[in-house]
mmCIF file of N, CA and C in Angstrom:
data_model
loop_
_atom_site.group_PDB
_atom_site.id
_atom_site.type_symbol
_atom_site.label_atom_id
_atom_site.label_comp_id
_atom_site.label_asym_id
_atom_site.label_seq_id
_atom_site.Cartn_x
_atom_site.Cartn_y
_atom_site.Cartn_z
ATOM 1 N N UNK Y 417 -2.201 35.086 -28.880
ATOM 2 C CA UNK Y 417 -2.531 33.809 -28.563
ATOM 3 C C UNK Y 417 -1.650 32.765 -29.182
ATOM 4 N N UNK Y 418 -1.501 31.704 -28.573
ATOM 5 C CA UNK Y 418 -0.591 30.784 -29.109
ATOM 6 C C UNK Y 418 -1.409 29.673 -29.928
ATOM 7 N N UNK Y 419 -0.841 29.159 -30.982
ATOM 8 C CA UNK Y 419 -1.558 28.226 -31.771
ATOM 9 C C UNK Y 419 -1.188 26.751 -31.424
ATOM 10 N N UNK Y 420 -0.495 26.517 -30.329
ATOM 11 C CA UNK Y 420 -0.170 25.181 -29.911
ATOM 12 C C UNK Y 420 -1.369 24.508 -29.293
ATOM 13 N N UNK Y 421 -1.630 23.395 -29.433
ATOM 14 C CA UNK Y 421 -2.750 22.615 -28.822
ATOM 15 C C UNK Y 421 -2.563 22.380 -27.292
ATOM 16 N N UNK Y 422 -3.535 22.463 -26.593
ATOM 17 C CA UNK Y 422 -3.411 22.145 -25.098
ATOM 18 C C UNK Y 422 -3.050 20.730 -24.794
ATOM 19 N N UNK Y 423 -1.957 20.532 -24.082
ATOM 20 C CA UNK Y 423 -1.554 19.112 -23.727
ATOM 21 C C UNK Y 423 -1.680 18.878 -22.155
ATOM 22 N N UNK Y 424 -2.537 17.966 -21.752
ATOM 23 C CA UNK Y 424 -2.657 17.767 -20.256
ATOM 24 C C UNK Y 424 -1.218 17.334 -19.752
ATOM 25 N N UNK Y 425 -1.095 17.593 -18.454
ATOM 26 C CA UNK Y 425 0.189 17.089 -17.820
ATOM 27 C C UNK Y 425 0.261 15.582 -17.959
ATOM 28 N N UNK Y 426 1.523 15.042 -18.125
ATOM 29 C CA UNK Y 426 1.740 13.699 -18.243
ATOM 30 C C UNK Y 426 1.344 12.892 -17.004
ATOM 31 N N UNK Y 427 0.621 11.781 -17.108
ATOM 32 C CA UNK Y 427 0.283 10.905 -16.032
ATOM 33 C C UNK Y 427 1.475 10.171 -15.488
ATOM 34 N N UNK Y 428 1.504 9.904 -14.196
ATOM 35 C CA UNK Y 428 2.531 9.194 -13.739
ATOM 36 C C UNK Y 428 2.517 7.642 -14.264
ATOM 37 N N UNK Y 429 3.670 7.029 -14.436
ATOM 38 C CA UNK Y 429 3.717 5.801 -14.917
ATOM 39 C C UNK Y 429 3.404 4.759 -13.827
ATOM 40 N N UNK Y 430 3.416 3.464 -14.162
ATOM 41 C CA UNK Y 430 3.191 2.481 -13.161
ATOM 42 C C UNK Y 430 4.339 2.400 -12.122
ATOM 43 N N UNK Y 431 5.541 2.569 -12.594
ATOM 44 C CA UNK Y 431 6.685 2.601 -11.685
ATOM 45 C C UNK Y 431 6.635 3.672 -10.711
ATOM 46 N N UNK Y 432 6.269 4.866 -11.187
ATOM 47 C CA UNK Y 432 6.192 6.067 -10.277
ATOM 48 C C UNK Y 432 5.105 5.747 -9.169
ATOM 49 N N UNK Y 433 3.972 5.243 -9.631
ATOM 50 C CA UNK Y 433 2.947 4.973 -8.771
ATOM 51 C C UNK Y 433 3.301 3.968 -7.691
ATOM 52 N N UNK Y 434 3.955 2.957 -8.146
ATOM 53 C CA UNK Y 434 4.429 1.841 -7.241
ATOM 54 C C UNK Y 434 5.442 2.363 -6.191
ATOM 55 N N UNK Y 435 6.348 3.270 -6.793
ATOM 56 C CA UNK Y 435 7.297 3.879 -5.808
ATOM 57 C C UNK Y 435 6.638 4.782 -4.813
ATOM 58 N N UNK Y 436 5.680 5.564 -5.143
ATOM 59 C CA UNK Y 436 4.801 6.477 -4.350
ATOM 60 C C UNK Y 436 4.174 5.515 -3.269
ATOM 61 N N UNK Y 437 3.484 4.474 -3.755
ATOM 62 C CA UNK Y 437 2.742 3.644 -2.746
ATOM 63 C C UNK Y 437 3.762 3.058 -1.771
ATOM 64 N N UNK Y 438 4.939 2.578 -2.193
ATOM 65 C CA UNK Y 438 5.925 2.013 -1.339
ATOM 66 C C UNK Y 438 6.452 2.876 -0.426
ATOM 67 N N UNK Y 439 6.677 4.152 -0.793
ATOM 68 C CA UNK Y 439 7.069 5.191 0.116
ATOM 69 C C UNK Y 439 6.019 5.585 1.246
ATOM 70 N N UNK Y 440 4.772 5.677 0.780
ATOM 71 C CA UNK Y 440 3.656 5.892 1.669
ATOM 72 C C UNK Y 440 3.670 4.730 2.737
ATOM 73 N N UNK Y 441 3.730 3.491 2.272
ATOM 74 C CA UNK Y 441 3.578 2.322 3.186
ATOM 75 C C UNK Y 441 4.751 2.335 4.168
ATOM 76 N N UNK Y 442 5.974 2.714 3.636
ATOM 77 C CA UNK Y 442 7.176 2.761 4.548
ATOM 78 C C UNK Y 442 6.967 3.833 5.628
ATOM 79 N N UNK Y 443 6.337 4.954 5.350
ATOM 80 C CA UNK Y 443 6.204 5.996 6.293
ATOM 81 C C UNK Y 443 5.137 5.546 7.358
ATOM 82 N N UNK Y 444 3.987 4.849 6.781
ATOM 83 C CA UNK Y 444 2.980 4.340 7.747
ATOM 84 C C UNK Y 444 3.485 3.276 8.611
ATOM 85 N N UNK Y 445 4.412 2.446 8.166
ATOM 86 C CA UNK Y 445 4.980 1.278 8.995
ATOM 87 C C UNK Y 445 5.943 1.927 9.976
ATOM 88 N N UNK Y 446 6.551 3.008 9.624
ATOM 89 C CA UNK Y 446 7.422 3.731 10.610
ATOM 90 C C UNK Y 446 6.759 4.362 11.687
ATOM 91 N N UNK Y 447 5.655 4.974 11.363
ATOM 92 C CA UNK Y 447 4.789 5.566 12.457
ATOM 93 C C UNK Y 447 4.241 4.516 13.269
ATOM 94 N N UNK Y 448 3.699 3.421 12.710
ATOM 95 C CA UNK Y 448 3.129 2.256 13.632
ATOM 96 C C UNK Y 448 4.207 1.666 14.498
ATOM 97 N N UNK Y 449 5.394 1.496 13.968
ATOM 98 C CA UNK Y 449 6.501 0.932 14.767
ATOM 99 C C UNK Y 449 6.929 1.905 15.871
ATOM 100 N N UNK Y 450 6.808 3.142 15.737
ATOM 101 C CA UNK Y 450 7.101 4.144 16.667
ATOM 102 C C UNK Y 450 6.076 4.110 17.787
ATOM 103 N N UNK Y 451 4.799 4.014 17.373
ATOM 104 C CA UNK Y 451 3.743 4.005 18.349
ATOM 105 C C UNK Y 451 3.551 2.708 19.139
ATOM 106 N N UNK Y 452 4.023 1.478 18.468
ATOM 107 C CA UNK Y 452 3.971 0.297 19.117
ATOM 108 C C UNK Y 452 5.171 0.261 20.042
ATOM 109 N N UNK Y 453 6.275 0.795 19.769
ATOM 110 C CA UNK Y 453 7.419 0.846 20.540
ATOM 111 C C UNK Y 453 7.089 1.590 21.946
ATOM 112 N N UNK Y 454 6.454 2.816 21.723
ATOM 113 C CA UNK Y 454 6.151 3.589 22.792
ATOM 114 C C UNK Y 454 5.134 2.788 23.838
ATOM 115 N N UNK Y 455 4.159 2.100 23.169
ATOM 116 C CA UNK Y 455 3.253 1.324 23.996
ATOM 117 C C UNK Y 455 3.954 0.249 24.772
ATOM 118 N N UNK Y 456 4.833 -0.368 24.112
ATOM 119 C CA UNK Y 456 5.623 -1.436 24.870
ATOM 120 C C UNK Y 456 6.473 -1.003 25.872
ATOM 121 N N UNK Y 457 7.046 0.226 25.812
ATOM 122 C CA UNK Y 457 7.828 0.870 26.882
ATOM 123 C C UNK Y 457 6.829 1.129 28.044
ATOM 124 N N UNK Y 458 5.683 1.689 27.697
ATOM 125 C CA UNK Y 458 4.764 2.096 28.859
ATOM 126 C C UNK Y 458 4.290 0.753 29.570
ATOM 127 N N UNK Y 459 4.006 -0.302 28.900
ATOM 128 C CA UNK Y 459 3.598 -1.567 29.473
ATOM 129 C C UNK Y 459 4.696 -2.154 30.227
ATOM 130 N N UNK Y 460 5.910 -2.003 29.715
ATOM 131 C CA UNK Y 460 7.054 -2.577 30.507
ATOM 132 C C UNK Y 460 7.335 -1.907 31.829
ATOM 133 N N UNK Y 461 7.179 -0.525 31.756
ATOM 134 C CA UNK Y 461 7.303 0.105 33.003
ATOM 135 C C UNK Y 461 6.263 -0.135 33.948
ATOM 136 N N UNK Y 462 4.884 -0.272 33.440
ATOM 137 C CA UNK Y 462 3.839 -0.546 34.310
ATOM 138 C C UNK Y 462 4.069 -2.000 34.890
ATOM 139 N N UNK Y 463 4.574 -2.945 34.192
ATOM 140 C CA UNK Y 463 4.792 -4.249 34.713
ATOM 141 C C UNK Y 463 5.928 -4.302 35.796
ATOM 142 N N UNK Y 464 7.001 -3.542 35.459
ATOM 143 C CA UNK Y 464 8.017 -3.473 36.516
ATOM 144 C C UNK Y 464 7.578 -2.763 37.689
ATOM 145 N N UNK Y 465 6.788 -1.796 37.750
ATOM 146 C CA UNK Y 465 6.244 -1.294 38.891
ATOM 147 C C UNK Y 465 5.282 -2.253 39.607
ATOM 148 N N UNK Y 466 4.500 -2.941 38.967
ATOM 149 C CA UNK Y 466 3.609 -3.935 39.611
ATOM 150 C C UNK Y 466 4.277 -5.078 40.240
ATOM 151 N N UNK Y 467 5.700 -5.320 39.780
ATOM 152 C CA UNK Y 467 6.353 -6.416 40.389
ATOM 153 C C UNK Y 467 7.181 -6.047 41.619
ATOM 154 N N UNK Y 468 7.052 -4.774 41.873
ATOM 155 C CA UNK Y 468 7.864 -4.369 43.245
ATOM 156 C C UNK Y 468 7.262 -5.171 44.411
ATOM 157 N N UNK Y 469 8.128 -5.518 45.332
ATOM 158 C CA UNK Y 469 7.781 -6.241 46.533
ATOM 159 C C UNK Y 469 6.580 -5.539 47.263
ATOM 160 N N UNK Y 470 5.628 -6.457 47.647
ATOM 161 C CA UNK Y 470 4.486 -5.973 48.362
ATOM 162 C C UNK Y 470 3.265 -5.693 47.485
ATOM 163 N N UNK Y 471 3.334 -5.756 46.235
ATOM 164 C CA UNK Y 471 2.333 -5.502 45.359
ATOM 165 C C UNK Y 471 1.644 -6.816 45.050
ATOM 166 N N UNK Y 472 0.323 -6.671 44.483
ATOM 167 C CA UNK Y 472 -0.416 -7.986 44.286
ATOM 168 C C UNK Y 472 0.305 -8.865 43.240
ATOM 169 N N UNK Y 473 0.989 -8.230 42.210
ATOM 170 C CA UNK Y 473 1.469 -9.088 41.148
ATOM 171 C C UNK Y 473 2.775 -9.903 41.800
ATOM 172 N N UNK Y 474 3.480 -9.236 42.679
ATOM 173 C CA UNK Y 474 4.674 -9.861 43.347
ATOM 174 C C UNK Y 474 4.125 -11.025 44.204
ATOM 175 N N UNK Y 475 3.033 -10.849 44.894
ATOM 176 C CA UNK Y 475 2.472 -11.909 45.781
ATOM 177 C C UNK Y 475 1.938 -12.984 44.870
ATOM 178 N N UNK Y 476 1.269 -12.737 43.846
ATOM 179 C CA UNK Y 476 0.817 -13.714 42.864
ATOM 180 C C UNK Y 476 1.934 -14.495 42.312
ATOM 181 N N UNK Y 477 2.971 -13.828 41.918
ATOM 182 C CA UNK Y 477 4.171 -14.542 41.371
ATOM 183 C C UNK Y 477 4.812 -15.523 42.311
ATOM 184 N N UNK Y 478 4.826 -15.050 43.618
ATOM 185 C CA UNK Y 478 5.491 -15.880 44.608
ATOM 186 C C UNK Y 478 4.578 -17.099 44.947
ATOM 187 N N UNK Y 479 3.377 -16.928 44.966
ATOM 188 C CA UNK Y 479 2.414 -18.055 45.209
ATOM 189 C C UNK Y 479 2.523 -19.061 44.052
ATOM 190 N N UNK Y 480 2.500 -18.594 42.859
ATOM 191 C CA UNK Y 480 2.639 -19.340 41.576
ATOM 192 C C UNK Y 480 3.872 -20.206 41.585
ATOM 193 N N UNK Y 481 5.093 -19.570 42.035
ATOM 194 C CA UNK Y 481 6.263 -20.327 42.030
ATOM 195 C C UNK Y 481 6.214 -21.431 43.134
ATOM 196 N N UNK Y 482 5.538 -21.173 44.284
ATOM 197 C CA UNK Y 482 5.575 -22.178 45.348
ATOM 198 C C UNK Y 482 4.577 -23.345 45.136
ATOM 199 N N UNK Y 483 3.497 -23.124 44.396
ATOM 200 C CA UNK Y 483 2.531 -24.004 44.192
ATOM 201 C C UNK Y 483 1.960 -23.824 42.766
ATOM 202 N N UNK Y 484 2.711 -24.407 41.692
ATOM 203 C CA UNK Y 484 2.155 -24.184 40.412
ATOM 204 C C UNK Y 484 0.904 -24.951 40.101
ATOM 205 N N UNK Y 485 0.783 -26.182 40.513
ATOM 206 C CA UNK Y 485 -0.381 -26.924 40.217
ATOM 207 C C UNK Y 485 -1.692 -26.352 40.755
ATOM 208 N N UNK Y 486 -1.507 -25.966 42.108
ATOM 209 C CA UNK Y 486 -2.689 -25.287 42.695
ATOM 210 C C UNK Y 486 -3.020 -23.965 42.069
ATOM 211 N N UNK Y 487 -2.037 -23.267 41.657
ATOM 212 C CA UNK Y 487 -2.402 -21.976 40.886
ATOM 213 C C UNK Y 487 -3.062 -22.234 39.596
ATOM 214 N N UNK Y 488 -2.577 -23.255 38.910
ATOM 215 C CA UNK Y 488 -3.137 -23.668 37.633
ATOM 216 C C UNK Y 488 -4.641 -24.090 37.838
ATOM 217 N N UNK Y 489 -5.013 -24.770 38.900
ATOM 218 C CA UNK Y 489 -6.345 -25.207 39.224
ATOM 219 C C UNK Y 489 -7.158 -24.040 39.499
ATOM 220 N N UNK Y 490 -6.792 -23.131 40.381
ATOM 221 C CA UNK Y 490 -7.489 -21.882 40.670
ATOM 222 C C UNK Y 490 -7.736 -21.075 39.387
ATOM 223 N N UNK Y 491 -6.802 -20.940 38.500
ATOM 224 C CA UNK Y 491 -6.875 -20.231 37.299
ATOM 225 C C UNK Y 491 -7.949 -20.943 36.418
ATOM 226 N N UNK Y 492 -7.933 -22.245 36.300
ATOM 227 C CA UNK Y 492 -8.980 -22.986 35.548
ATOM 228 C C UNK Y 492 -10.370 -22.752 36.065
ATOM 229 N N UNK Y 493 -10.517 -22.825 37.387
ATOM 230 C CA UNK Y 493 -11.836 -22.531 38.099
ATOM 231 C C UNK Y 493 -12.272 -21.124 37.737
ATOM 232 N N UNK Y 494 -11.437 -20.029 37.757
ATOM 233 C CA UNK Y 494 -11.745 -18.745 37.463
ATOM 234 C C UNK Y 494 -12.274 -18.727 35.968
ATOM 235 N N UNK Y 495 -11.517 -19.400 35.192
ATOM 236 C CA UNK Y 495 -11.983 -19.449 33.684
ATOM 237 C C UNK Y 495 -13.359 -20.038 33.534
ATOM 238 N N UNK Y 496 -13.622 -21.221 34.281
ATOM 239 C CA UNK Y 496 -14.989 -21.743 34.187
ATOM 240 C C UNK Y 496 -16.035 -20.818 34.623
ATOM 241 N N UNK Y 497 -15.749 -20.075 35.693
ATOM 242 C CA UNK Y 497 -16.689 -19.224 36.309
ATOM 243 C C UNK Y 497 -17.065 -18.098 35.352
ATOM 244 N N UNK Y 498 -15.981 -17.491 34.665
ATOM 245 C CA UNK Y 498 -16.295 -16.462 33.674
ATOM 246 C C UNK Y 498 -16.917 -17.060 32.457
ATOM 247 N N UNK Y 499 -16.675 -18.099 31.981
ATOM 248 C CA UNK Y 499 -17.189 -18.686 30.805
ATOM 249 C C UNK Y 499 -18.675 -18.998 31.102
ATOM 250 N N UNK Y 500 -18.996 -19.415 32.253
ATOM 251 C CA UNK Y 500 -20.536 -19.709 32.497
ATOM 252 C C UNK Y 500 -21.288 -18.493 32.700
ATOM 253 N N UNK Y 501 -20.742 -17.320 32.943
ATOM 254 C CA UNK Y 501 -21.442 -16.113 33.050
ATOM 255 C C UNK Y 501 -21.835 -15.654 31.650
ATOM 256 N N UNK Y 502 -21.206 -16.097 30.624
ATOM 257 C CA UNK Y 502 -21.422 -15.541 29.289
ATOM 258 C C UNK Y 502 -22.391 -16.294 28.507
#
């Protein structure tokens, strides 16, 4: 048997803990940015497909370009109808 007293392992210092926290945050941010980038790509592809000629979004875009004030009025009325239901 050894006569040396038992010493617990040294605790990490403040700087080491801060570095670990920063590393964890960096990894988390990287994962979030990757997920967000993938979601933006999917949304962009869906918007591009919806804008193809003959689809509802392309028709709505054309009407809005031709009559912007009338389109704004219709959007306002739709908003009033939705607000009154709640």
